[in-house]
Amino acid sequence: MIHLQTPALLVDGAALEHNLATMSAALPGPRLRPHVKAHKCTELARRQGEGGHAGFTCATMRECEGMAAAGLGGDLMLANEVADARRLGALVAMNKAVRVTLAVDSEATIEAAAAGGVRDVVIDVNVGLPRCGCAPEDAGTLASLARAKGLNVRGVMGYEGHVVGVEDRSIRESSTADCMKLLLAAHSDVGGELISAGGTGTYDINTWATEIQAGSYALMDTAYGHLDLPFRQALAVLATVISVSPGYAVADCGLKALGMDHGNPTISNATVFFCSDEHVTFIPDEGSPVKVGDQIRVVPAHIDPTVAYHERMHITDGDDVLETCPVDLRGW
Amino acid sequence: MIHLQTPALLVDGAALEHNLATMSAALPGPRLRPHVKAHKCTELARRQGEGGHAGFTCATMRECEGMAAAGLGGDLMLANEVADARRLGALVAMNKAVRVTLAVDSEATIEAAAAGGVRDVVIDVNVGLPRCGCAPEDAGTLASLARAKGLNVRGVMGYEGHVVGVEDRSIRESSTADCMKLLLAAHSDVGGELISAGGTGTYDINTWATEIQAGSYALMDTAYGHLDLPFRQALAVLATVISVSPGYAVADCGLKALGMDHGNPTISNATVFFCSDEHVTFIPDEGSPVKVGDQIRVVPAHIDPTVAYHERMHITDGDDVLETCPVDLRGW
């Protein structure tokens, strides 16, 4: 029995430690630029920093501001475009110890960076994921434009997001090689010290990037759990059984406590039937009955949008709560 | 151009007013017990109250506490089971103006209600949705047990949640009738003044219930938009275009700003391709090009888990922000 209001985010302390240590051993120091968007928690970022990683990847301006406020802003990369960069300019102007490198992929975003007072940029290159990023052949021209606007171009980034989740490792390897060929070609036109790419699914495959932007490895989810990765499931949502009927039961962990875009969560010794706003209806396995008041652990399919629903996470050792950390990088 | 950090929740003020007035005309006064879980905003609840509805439906204890703190706690129903009711007992003990009626569906939840200091309950009856609720034939026994424990049994509730979204109105009508037959039978065994049921999809069909627990009608979503309802889409997520490539564009509204269990959101004059954590990739229609910095409105498929991601909502008239309301009932 854990004395917490449910639903509550639980982080298995031993699994977290294993995941952080495993990744830091594989990608020491500046080879890893941990992405904070998966956990949105400066306390977890601080632990990643203690592993020797001084630079971090962010997805939002609020993440940059929160990391800076926590004293972890020495080398932040906002791996995302913004149409108005003034908050970032203000952030670096206010604090000399803060450095933010902003992704740009167009004339408009370069102009926004310059107008907003940003100093450092990377050219974001499309390596196959249909999202942000310029065409590889345009990277050099954009870099010249950025330099002409007085921006310091630190290099390129190009996220192989369509590859990181591919279960067959050999396809993941060959696809990553294809993506990075594009990024290296762009880099030869752009220059700079950074070739930033990669994620949890390609952390040991992507040897072309100078730094890997992995984030999910720290807490993991069931989607990444299908891959051949050495990271353990560290995160679950603690829920309480509130109703039991013949054939199924209901716990208090629903759509407002779980990212659902990768599908239903999983529950040990049970099959998840469906989720509603505040409920998960599940079918306990034969021989694993539950009763009202029982606590269960619900493992989300996708970690990032799960964590973003919660105000805090609790680091645990079995049923002992070791520490409660605010999820302090939420919002925009 | 709306001067807001995006993504941002926008509520069309005229559509909201239309929805509230339409529902209040159809279900005046105590015939409607508005459900606050869809908007999680005491300011919107206050407006519903001004429409003549003194009682409200809640899904979580935090919603009850927040409604009480806002002075809207005179007749709250927590239409959900809890395994530990002490927070509710404390809430009613602290403030004589607050009344909370708690759903119970088992011996265990009745014991929790009594032990927690709750005074009023309804017997939650399963009318076909495989979630909470006792078997109809057990309702009378549970009511007797609750009364023996000193609880005031105000009646029954039974949510036809598997019916509210059925697009064919005649099936929705006949299925609602079937469900309410079960609930009325249970009520005849239980007694009490309340027969609480219904939702936005059955608000004008369910004439058996003494009160309807509708919530989504105030803001609406695309799932309910497929039905033949007189309510207008009032809610959208404002997003900014941050990247444009040949054939598609990207805006800053992703999985952490949208409930995704009902599928992708929609964008006028465009087709949504896919969502990632902080992005929606979409294909603008021929003749409707977008450029970096453009603002677009993204309409979520499911409103409740969308609103739960946001700290505030902005009531608008065109591009004017009339009022900003905190989404102050989030969390648990």
XYZ file of C-alpha atoms in Angstrom:
664
model
C 0.000 0.000 0.000
C 1.391 3.354 -1.050
C -0.141 6.344 0.712
C -0.746 8.576 -2.282
C -3.825 10.081 -3.863
C -4.369 8.136 -7.087
C -3.812 8.333 -9.979
C -0.141 9.060 -9.225
C 3.006 8.793 -11.332
C 5.471 6.303 -9.863
C 9.102 6.078 -10.922
C 10.931 2.928 -9.902
C 14.122 4.370 -8.447
C 16.287 1.351 -9.246
C 15.092 1.170 -12.848
C 15.664 4.911 -13.279
C 19.188 4.593 -11.921
C 19.859 1.615 -14.201
C 18.575 3.497 -17.236
C 20.567 6.643 -16.519
C 23.767 4.698 -15.809
C 23.377 2.459 -18.870
C 22.901 5.415 -21.185
C 25.740 7.440 -19.644
C 28.084 4.503 -20.065
C 27.108 4.102 -23.715
C 27.126 7.814 -24.521
C 29.402 9.569 -22.035
C 29.513 13.316 -21.451
C 28.690 15.433 -24.499
C 27.816 12.380 -26.638
C 24.379 12.569 -24.973
C 22.207 15.685 -24.864
C 19.295 14.333 -22.770
C 15.863 15.433 -23.962
C 13.783 16.750 -21.089
C 10.437 16.625 -22.918
C 9.789 13.017 -21.869
C 9.992 13.666 -18.112
C 9.487 17.480 -17.902
C 11.129 17.382 -14.490
C 14.190 19.425 -13.518
C 15.045 17.016 -10.694
C 15.425 14.181 -13.203
C 17.433 16.480 -15.479
C 19.708 17.279 -12.543
C 20.373 13.564 -12.127
C 21.135 13.265 -15.832
C 23.516 16.184 -15.433
C 25.275 14.394 -12.578
C 25.921 11.611 -15.062
C 28.194 13.981 -16.928
C 25.836 15.517 -19.474
C 26.007 19.302 -19.378
C 23.833 20.005 -22.415
C 20.104 19.326 -22.625
C 17.493 19.206 -25.365
C 14.161 21.001 -24.906
C 10.939 20.999 -26.939
C 9.308 24.217 -25.666
C 10.299 27.671 -24.483
C 8.817 26.893 -21.076
C 11.170 23.912 -20.799
C 14.109 26.222 -21.561
C 12.952 28.764 -18.982
C 12.414 26.095 -16.340
C 15.793 24.492 -16.965
C 17.466 27.900 -16.735
C 15.639 28.658 -13.484
C 16.875 25.346 -12.087
C 20.484 26.230 -12.887
C 20.670 23.700 -15.716
C 20.678 26.171 -18.609
C 24.364 26.271 -19.522
C 23.848 24.623 -22.923
C 20.222 24.154 -23.925
C 19.072 23.245 -27.404
C 15.491 24.072 -28.302
C 15.100 21.349 -30.927
C 12.028 22.987 -32.371
C 11.079 26.012 -34.431
C 9.380 29.099 -33.021
C 7.710 31.919 -34.919
C 8.458 34.409 -32.130
C 11.755 34.013 -30.274
C 11.577 37.003 -27.924
C 11.124 34.899 -24.797
C 14.350 33.056 -25.633
C 16.183 36.296 -26.317
C 15.036 37.654 -22.980
C 16.135 34.463 -21.265
C 19.734 34.651 -22.507
C 19.874 38.428 -22.006
C 18.815 38.098 -18.367
C 21.379 35.517 -17.376
C 24.933 35.216 -18.691
C 25.149 31.612 -17.527
C 22.330 30.594 -19.879
C 22.914 29.517 -23.462
C 20.091 28.497 -25.790
C 20.660 27.139 -29.281
C 17.509 27.353 -31.354
C 16.539 25.165 -34.318
C 15.726 27.085 -37.510
C 14.605 25.659 -40.837
C 13.431 28.652 -42.916
C 14.052 32.286 -43.652
C 11.110 33.159 -41.386
C 12.430 31.273 -38.379
C 15.930 32.694 -38.900
C 14.444 36.173 -38.950
C 12.444 35.390 -35.813
C 15.609 34.167 -34.077
C 17.557 37.287 -35.017
C 14.696 39.654 -34.188
C 14.109 37.911 -30.858
C 17.681 38.301 -29.662
C 18.740 34.683 -29.969
C 22.495 34.246 -30.500
C 22.985 30.564 -31.332
C 21.154 28.409 -33.863
C 21.362 25.037 -35.560
C 19.978 24.358 -39.004
C 17.192 21.792 -38.632
C 17.337 19.364 -41.558
C 14.559 17.053 -42.717
C 16.080 13.566 -42.822
C 12.809 11.793 -43.697
C 10.302 12.516 -40.931
C 7.566 14.718 -42.409
C 7.695 17.407 -39.761
C 10.056 20.341 -39.312
C 13.406 20.692 -41.039
C 14.585 22.156 -44.339
C 15.468 20.135 -47.405
C 19.077 18.941 -46.986
C 20.166 20.841 -50.085
C 18.878 24.132 -48.625
C 20.809 23.877 -45.339
C 23.929 25.677 -46.562
C 21.988 28.637 -47.930
C 20.042 28.977 -44.681
C 23.274 28.826 -42.683
C 24.713 31.660 -44.770
C 21.544 33.668 -44.244
C 21.685 33.085 -40.496
C 25.334 34.161 -40.346
C 24.502 37.248 -42.389
C 21.925 38.103 -39.700
C 24.626 37.864 -37.043
C 23.622 34.467 -35.692
C 26.182 31.910 -34.583
C 25.461 28.692 -36.510
C 26.604 25.804 -34.343
C 25.852 23.065 -36.862
C 22.899 20.901 -37.855
C 20.240 18.753 -36.285
C 18.068 16.140 -37.999
C 15.828 13.793 -36.078
C 15.175 10.343 -37.548
C 11.866 10.158 -35.664
C 10.288 7.825 -38.227
C 13.044 5.283 -37.556
C 13.512 5.246 -33.768
C 10.482 3.011 -33.202
C 11.132 0.411 -35.918
C 11.251 -2.963 -34.177
C 13.547 -4.777 -36.641
C 17.031 -3.697 -35.678
C 18.587 -4.251 -39.086
C 16.013 -1.981 -40.707
C 16.551 0.551 -37.936
C 20.274 0.437 -38.680
C 20.039 0.820 -42.442
C 17.377 3.516 -42.216
C 19.426 5.484 -39.703
C 22.416 5.283 -42.047
C 20.267 6.645 -44.889
C 19.020 9.518 -42.733
C 22.457 10.441 -41.477
C 23.897 10.464 -45.013
C 21.492 13.350 -45.652
C 22.422 15.084 -42.414
C 26.168 14.758 -43.018
C 25.781 16.180 -46.520
C 23.906 19.138 -45.037
C 26.555 19.507 -42.368
C 29.316 19.701 -44.948
C 27.496 22.734 -46.374
C 26.732 24.268 -42.972
C 29.805 23.612 -40.852
C 29.882 24.022 -37.091
C 30.706 21.682 -34.227
C 27.278 20.047 -33.743
C 25.603 17.191 -35.584
C 22.650 16.580 -33.276
C 20.230 13.706 -33.909
C 18.990 10.383 -32.601
C 16.659 9.122 -29.941
C 16.246 6.248 -27.521
C 15.621 3.759 -30.351
C 18.831 4.651 -32.216
C 21.101 5.679 -29.339
C 23.685 2.972 -30.110
C 23.067 2.881 -33.865
C 23.499 6.529 -34.717
C 27.291 6.876 -34.643
C 27.301 9.690 -37.192
C 25.791 12.322 -34.913
C 28.151 14.095 -32.511
C 25.384 14.030 -29.899
C 22.202 12.027 -29.310
C 18.959 13.729 -28.186
C 17.455 10.741 -26.336
C 14.841 11.278 -23.639
C 12.464 8.330 -23.270
C 15.227 5.966 -22.058
C 15.077 7.443 -18.541
C 11.524 6.308 -17.777
C 10.565 4.157 -20.818
C 7.095 3.140 -22.016
C 5.514 0.057 -23.546
C 6.033 1.304 -27.126
C 9.819 1.453 -26.668
C 9.545 -1.692 -24.551
C 8.904 -3.700 -27.727
C 12.406 -2.884 -28.981
C 15.653 -4.657 -28.102
C 16.818 -1.949 -25.711
C 18.648 -2.371 -22.384
C 16.382 0.108 -20.582
C 13.775 -0.927 -18.026
C 10.194 0.226 -17.533
C 10.617 2.780 -14.767
C 7.288 4.554 -14.927
C 3.788 3.469 -14.013
C 0.608 5.186 -12.944
C -0.560 3.988 -9.547
C -4.330 3.492 -9.518
C -6.908 2.300 -7.024
C -9.597 -0.266 -7.813
C -12.945 1.448 -7.196
C -15.449 -1.037 -8.613
C -15.546 -4.777 -9.280
C -18.173 -6.536 -11.386
C -18.428 -10.118 -12.642
C -15.739 -10.380 -15.338
C -14.138 -6.955 -15.017
C -12.974 -4.257 -12.646
C -12.427 -0.514 -12.759
C -9.543 1.601 -11.456
C -9.202 5.378 -11.195
C -6.698 5.998 -13.982
C -8.210 7.232 -17.230
C -7.707 9.389 -20.280
C -6.686 12.407 -18.181
C -3.832 10.452 -16.619
C -2.519 8.641 -19.722
C -1.176 9.560 -23.153
C -3.389 7.515 -25.472
C -1.977 8.101 -28.965
C -0.009 4.825 -28.826
C -3.067 2.950 -27.592
C -4.163 1.437 -24.329
C -1.901 1.067 -21.311
C -1.089 -2.344 -19.896
C -1.729 -3.874 -16.469
C 0.088 -6.944 -15.137
C -2.090 -10.045 -14.791
C -4.956 -8.344 -16.566
C -6.194 -7.254 -19.988
C -7.141 -3.624 -20.482
C -10.670 -3.377 -21.896
C -11.049 0.392 -22.396
C -10.292 3.767 -20.853
C -12.698 6.615 -20.102
C -11.961 10.051 -18.717
C -11.248 8.942 -15.166
C -11.403 5.133 -15.454
C -9.643 2.109 -16.841
C -11.902 -0.920 -17.195
C -9.846 -4.127 -17.162
C -10.308 -7.888 -17.085
C -8.225 -9.547 -14.365
C -6.554 -12.792 -15.359
C -7.978 -16.028 -13.988
C -6.453 -16.449 -10.538
C -5.629 -12.742 -10.136
C -8.811 -11.284 -8.683
C -8.873 -7.712 -7.387
C -11.058 -5.995 -4.804
C -12.115 -2.420 -4.129
C -9.232 -0.526 -2.569
C -6.480 -2.617 -4.193
C -3.707 -0.627 -5.811
C -2.562 -1.540 -9.309
C 0.141 -0.212 -11.615
C -0.910 0.950 -15.069
C 1.946 1.175 -17.580
C 1.367 3.788 -20.295
C 1.960 3.088 -23.982
C 3.510 6.537 -24.538
C 5.370 8.277 -21.805
C 5.641 11.907 -22.915
C 1.941 12.817 -23.078
C 1.335 10.749 -19.925
C 3.779 12.688 -17.774
C 2.415 16.001 -19.098
C -0.911 15.333 -17.304
C 0.644 15.010 -13.853
C 1.750 17.651 -11.354
C 4.363 15.477 -9.712
C 6.131 12.136 -9.872
C 7.114 9.931 -6.979
C 10.404 8.028 -6.968
C 9.850 4.712 -5.245
C 11.586 1.639 -3.872
C 8.874 -1.002 -3.830
C 6.057 0.587 -1.845
C 8.287 3.243 -0.238
C 8.180 6.746 -1.687
C 11.775 7.999 -1.635
C 11.190 11.422 -3.129
C 8.440 13.477 -4.744
C 9.492 15.648 -7.681
C 7.352 18.330 -9.308
C 6.789 17.913 -13.037
C 7.789 21.545 -13.331
C 8.315 21.945 -17.077
C 4.674 21.483 -18.156
C 2.747 23.988 -20.257
C 4.065 26.403 -22.849
C -3.853 37.684 -34.930
C -4.472 36.766 -31.316
C -1.693 37.747 -28.933
C -1.418 34.536 -26.969
C 1.352 32.044 -26.431
C 0.352 28.968 -28.433
C -0.956 26.351 -28.081
C -3.868 28.048 -26.299
C -7.442 26.951 -25.606
C -9.956 29.266 -27.251
C -13.642 29.297 -26.393
C -15.912 31.064 -28.865
C -17.984 33.236 -26.546
C -21.057 33.334 -28.781
C -21.072 29.570 -29.308
C -20.663 29.002 -25.571
C -23.564 31.322 -24.821
C -25.692 29.593 -27.469
C -24.885 26.171 -26.031
C -25.594 27.153 -22.441
C -28.860 28.904 -23.351
C -30.034 26.059 -25.603
C -29.449 23.463 -22.910
C -31.001 25.573 -20.140
C -34.111 26.089 -22.244
C -34.406 22.350 -22.913
C -33.607 21.271 -19.359
C -34.434 24.141 -17.010
C -33.305 24.413 -13.415
C -32.852 21.096 -11.614
C -33.565 19.066 -14.789
C -29.880 19.663 -15.630
C -26.992 18.883 -13.302
C -24.099 20.177 -15.453
C -21.019 17.971 -15.431
C -17.885 20.011 -14.795
C -15.424 17.326 -15.919
C -15.534 18.463 -19.550
C -14.430 22.044 -18.874
C -12.830 21.780 -15.389
C -13.350 25.512 -15.005
C -15.268 27.129 -12.140
C -15.895 30.270 -14.193
C -17.795 28.217 -16.787
C -19.630 26.428 -13.990
C -20.608 29.802 -12.549
C -22.170 30.715 -15.907
C -24.029 27.411 -15.952
C -25.253 28.212 -12.464
C -26.507 31.588 -13.648
C -28.623 29.633 -16.126
C -30.580 28.303 -13.174
C -28.751 25.068 -12.412
C -27.813 24.893 -8.743
C -26.531 21.319 -8.697
C -23.385 20.119 -10.450
C -21.855 16.777 -11.339
C -18.168 16.108 -10.630
C -15.835 13.251 -11.570
C -13.071 13.732 -8.989
C -12.645 14.851 -5.404
C -10.513 17.755 -6.588
C -13.403 18.935 -8.741
C -15.651 18.846 -5.658
C -13.109 20.770 -3.587
C -12.594 23.377 -6.292
C -16.311 23.866 -6.830
C -16.806 24.273 -3.078
C -13.963 26.792 -2.897
C -15.620 28.765 -5.703
C -18.883 28.938 -3.786
C -20.606 26.504 -6.129
C -20.765 23.543 -3.764
C -24.362 23.694 -2.570
C -25.385 20.457 -4.283
C -22.504 18.504 -5.811
C -22.742 14.936 -6.998
C -19.502 12.981 -7.268
C -20.711 10.594 -9.980
C -17.873 8.216 -9.320
C -16.767 5.726 -6.713
C -13.915 6.320 -4.281
C -12.164 3.793 -2.077
C -11.312 6.442 0.531
C -13.871 9.190 1.111
C -12.168 11.127 3.900
C -11.419 14.171 1.755
C -15.126 14.449 0.958
C -16.088 14.034 4.600
C -13.662 16.787 5.543
C -15.055 19.012 2.813
C -18.638 18.839 4.057
C -17.558 19.023 7.712
C -15.604 22.228 7.070
C -18.376 24.131 5.349
C -22.072 23.905 6.132
C -22.954 25.378 2.743
C -21.388 22.416 0.948
C -23.282 19.252 0.123
C -21.698 16.314 -1.688
C -23.644 13.271 -2.810
C -21.325 10.365 -3.533
C -21.938 7.444 -5.894
C -21.606 4.022 -4.288
C -21.966 0.634 -5.964
C -20.670 -1.930 -3.452
C -20.422 -2.776 0.211
C -16.830 -1.525 0.153
C -17.678 1.899 -1.279
C -20.606 2.269 1.136
C -18.268 1.495 4.010
C -15.757 4.001 2.657
C -18.478 6.655 2.420
C -19.635 6.056 5.995
C -16.109 5.832 7.391
C -15.089 8.975 5.542
C -17.861 11.113 6.980
C -19.950 11.412 3.816
C -23.653 12.016 4.523
C -25.406 11.669 1.157
C -25.085 8.934 -1.442
C -26.754 7.654 -4.588
C -26.699 4.024 -5.629
C -24.780 3.800 -8.912
C -26.468 1.245 -11.170
C -24.936 -0.470 -14.198
C -27.335 0.170 -17.076
C -25.121 -1.437 -19.733
C -21.811 0.428 -19.795
C -19.126 -1.957 -18.507
C -17.686 0.371 -15.894
C -18.880 1.245 -12.414
C -22.362 0.506 -11.060
C -23.986 -2.412 -9.290
C -26.273 -4.938 -10.956
C -29.787 -3.400 -11.029
C -31.148 -6.207 -8.877
C -28.602 -5.461 -6.122
C -29.470 -1.766 -5.806
C -32.163 -2.198 -3.155
C -29.946 -4.286 -0.899
C -27.127 -1.769 -1.175
C -29.523 1.070 -0.352
C -30.634 -0.753 2.781
C -27.021 -1.330 3.757
C -26.215 2.346 3.216
C -29.183 3.423 5.331
C -28.156 0.983 8.036
C -24.764 2.723 8.088
C -26.503 6.066 8.654
C -26.160 7.369 5.101
C -28.909 9.370 3.410
C -29.714 7.601 0.128
C -30.937 10.241 -2.299
C -31.779 7.841 -5.114
C -29.999 6.238 -8.062
C -27.723 7.159 -10.911
C -26.991 5.131 -14.047
C -25.041 6.535 -16.959
C -25.861 5.230 -20.437
C -22.330 6.104 -21.605
C -22.322 3.392 -24.285
C -25.368 5.035 -25.904
C -24.679 8.792 -25.802
C -22.360 8.653 -28.831
C -24.500 6.459 -31.122
C -25.058 8.444 -34.324
C -28.383 6.889 -35.356
C -30.990 8.707 -33.303
C -33.579 5.926 -33.360
C -31.058 3.445 -31.943
C -30.022 6.048 -29.376
C -33.681 6.401 -28.373
C -34.460 2.705 -28.070
C -31.186 1.956 -26.281
C -31.756 4.772 -23.802
C -35.230 3.392 -23.101
C -33.725 -0.042 -22.426
C -31.133 1.425 -20.064
C -33.654 3.525 -18.161
C -35.971 0.549 -17.703
C -33.157 -0.976 -15.654
C -32.572 2.229 -13.741
C -36.253 2.740 -12.936
C -36.522 -0.828 -11.677
C -33.542 -0.182 -9.419
C -35.055 3.096 -8.286
C -38.277 1.398 -7.273
C -36.199 -0.746 -4.913
C -34.047 2.145 -3.682
C -36.410 5.113 -3.406
C -35.246 8.688 -3.021
C -35.803 11.848 -5.026
C -33.015 11.482 -7.592
C -32.833 9.483 -10.811
C -29.634 10.899 -12.279
C -28.432 9.865 -15.742
C -27.857 11.030 -19.290
C -25.309 13.007 -21.196
C -25.025 15.449 -24.061
C -25.987 12.786 -26.612
C -29.219 11.842 -24.807
C -30.154 15.142 -23.150
C -33.508 15.366 -24.989
C -34.088 11.610 -25.237
C -33.693 10.610 -21.626
C -37.034 11.737 -20.175
C -36.998 9.062 -17.469
C -34.212 10.582 -15.418
C -35.128 13.394 -13.032
C -31.861 15.118 -13.925
C -29.344 14.942 -16.777
C -25.581 14.944 -16.130
C -24.499 16.529 -19.428
C -21.167 18.314 -19.694
C -19.728 18.250 -23.236
C -22.562 20.403 -24.667
C -20.975 23.594 -23.305
C -17.827 23.402 -25.441
C -18.457 20.418 -27.762
C -15.937 18.365 -29.765
C -15.813 16.703 -33.177
C -17.002 13.337 -31.812
C -20.275 14.839 -30.549
C -20.298 17.052 -33.646
C -21.217 13.988 -35.743
C -24.546 13.727 -33.906
C -27.750 15.640 -34.658
C -27.329 18.028 -31.727
C -28.144 21.763 -31.603
C -24.842 22.631 -29.898
C -21.996 24.414 -31.680
C -18.259 23.775 -31.647
C -17.106 26.328 -29.099
C -13.611 25.100 -28.390
C -10.459 25.054 -30.473
C -6.767 25.038 -29.773
C -5.035 28.049 -31.264
C -1.732 27.044 -32.856
C 1.031 28.794 -34.768
C 2.514 27.486 -38.012
C 6.229 26.980 -37.363
C 7.395 25.126 -40.475
C 6.215 24.786 -44.071
C 7.503 22.163 -46.520
C 6.350 21.208 -50.016
C 3.026 19.417 -49.468
C 2.629 19.894 -45.719
C 3.036 22.264 -42.804
C 3.564 21.984 -39.058
C 1.917 23.884 -36.194
C 2.758 23.910 -32.485
C -0.175 21.892 -31.147
C 0.596 18.265 -30.415
C -0.141 15.307 -28.195
C 0.395 17.341 -25.010
C -2.306 19.808 -26.028
C -4.930 17.364 -27.366
C -6.891 14.388 -26.069
C -6.139 11.720 -28.680
C -8.316 8.739 -27.694
C -10.988 9.702 -30.252
C -8.357 10.180 -32.949
C -6.831 13.121 -34.726
C -8.110 16.677 -34.414
C -9.407 18.557 -37.450
C -8.243 21.762 -39.103
C -10.383 23.820 -41.507
C -9.164 23.807 -45.110
C -6.601 21.143 -44.328
C -6.165 17.437 -43.638
C -4.424 16.392 -40.450
C -1.561 14.009 -41.242
C -0.295 13.097 -37.761
C 0.443 14.507 -34.327
C 3.651 14.307 -32.326
C 4.386 15.539 -28.826
C 4.463 19.240 -29.666
C 3.435 19.226 -33.344
C 0.572 18.660 -35.714
C 1.648 17.938 -39.290
C -1.137 18.824 -41.729
C -1.745 19.088 -45.463
C -3.308 22.419 -46.439
C -6.043 22.213 -49.060
C -5.233 23.363 -52.562
C -5.726 27.141 -52.538
C -5.320 27.461 -48.749
C -1.575 27.809 -48.292
C -0.111 28.735 -44.897
C 3.127 30.430 -43.923
C 5.294 30.489 -40.825
C 3.663 32.643 -38.170
C 0.078 32.034 -39.340
C -2.361 31.103 -36.611
C -4.701 28.170 -37.130
C -7.471 26.623 -35.052
C -7.200 22.935 -34.246
C -10.498 21.324 -33.177
C -10.021 18.356 -30.855
C -11.847 15.056 -31.337
C -12.441 14.666 -27.581
C -12.836 17.662 -25.382
C -12.393 16.371 -21.831
C -8.806 15.094 -22.062
C -7.895 18.101 -24.223
C -8.942 20.685 -21.654
C -7.163 18.747 -18.897
C -3.786 19.566 -20.515
C -4.269 23.337 -20.374
C -3.791 25.806 -17.532
C -6.312 28.316 -18.830
C -8.905 28.935 -21.503
C -9.580 32.185 -23.325
C -13.114 33.272 -24.160
C -13.033 35.061 -27.506
C -15.084 37.113 -29.932
C -13.331 36.616 -33.265
C -9.736 37.559 -32.575
C -10.538 39.492 -29.381
C -9.885 37.800 -26.066
C -12.780 38.755 -23.802
C -11.725 36.875 -20.713
C -9.115 34.385 -19.547
C -10.321 31.693 -17.151
C -8.090 29.308 -15.232
C -8.795 25.612 -15.780
C -8.764 25.306 -12.019
C -10.254 21.840 -11.471
C -7.378 19.806 -12.980
C -5.530 17.064 -11.172
C -6.822 14.759 -8.464
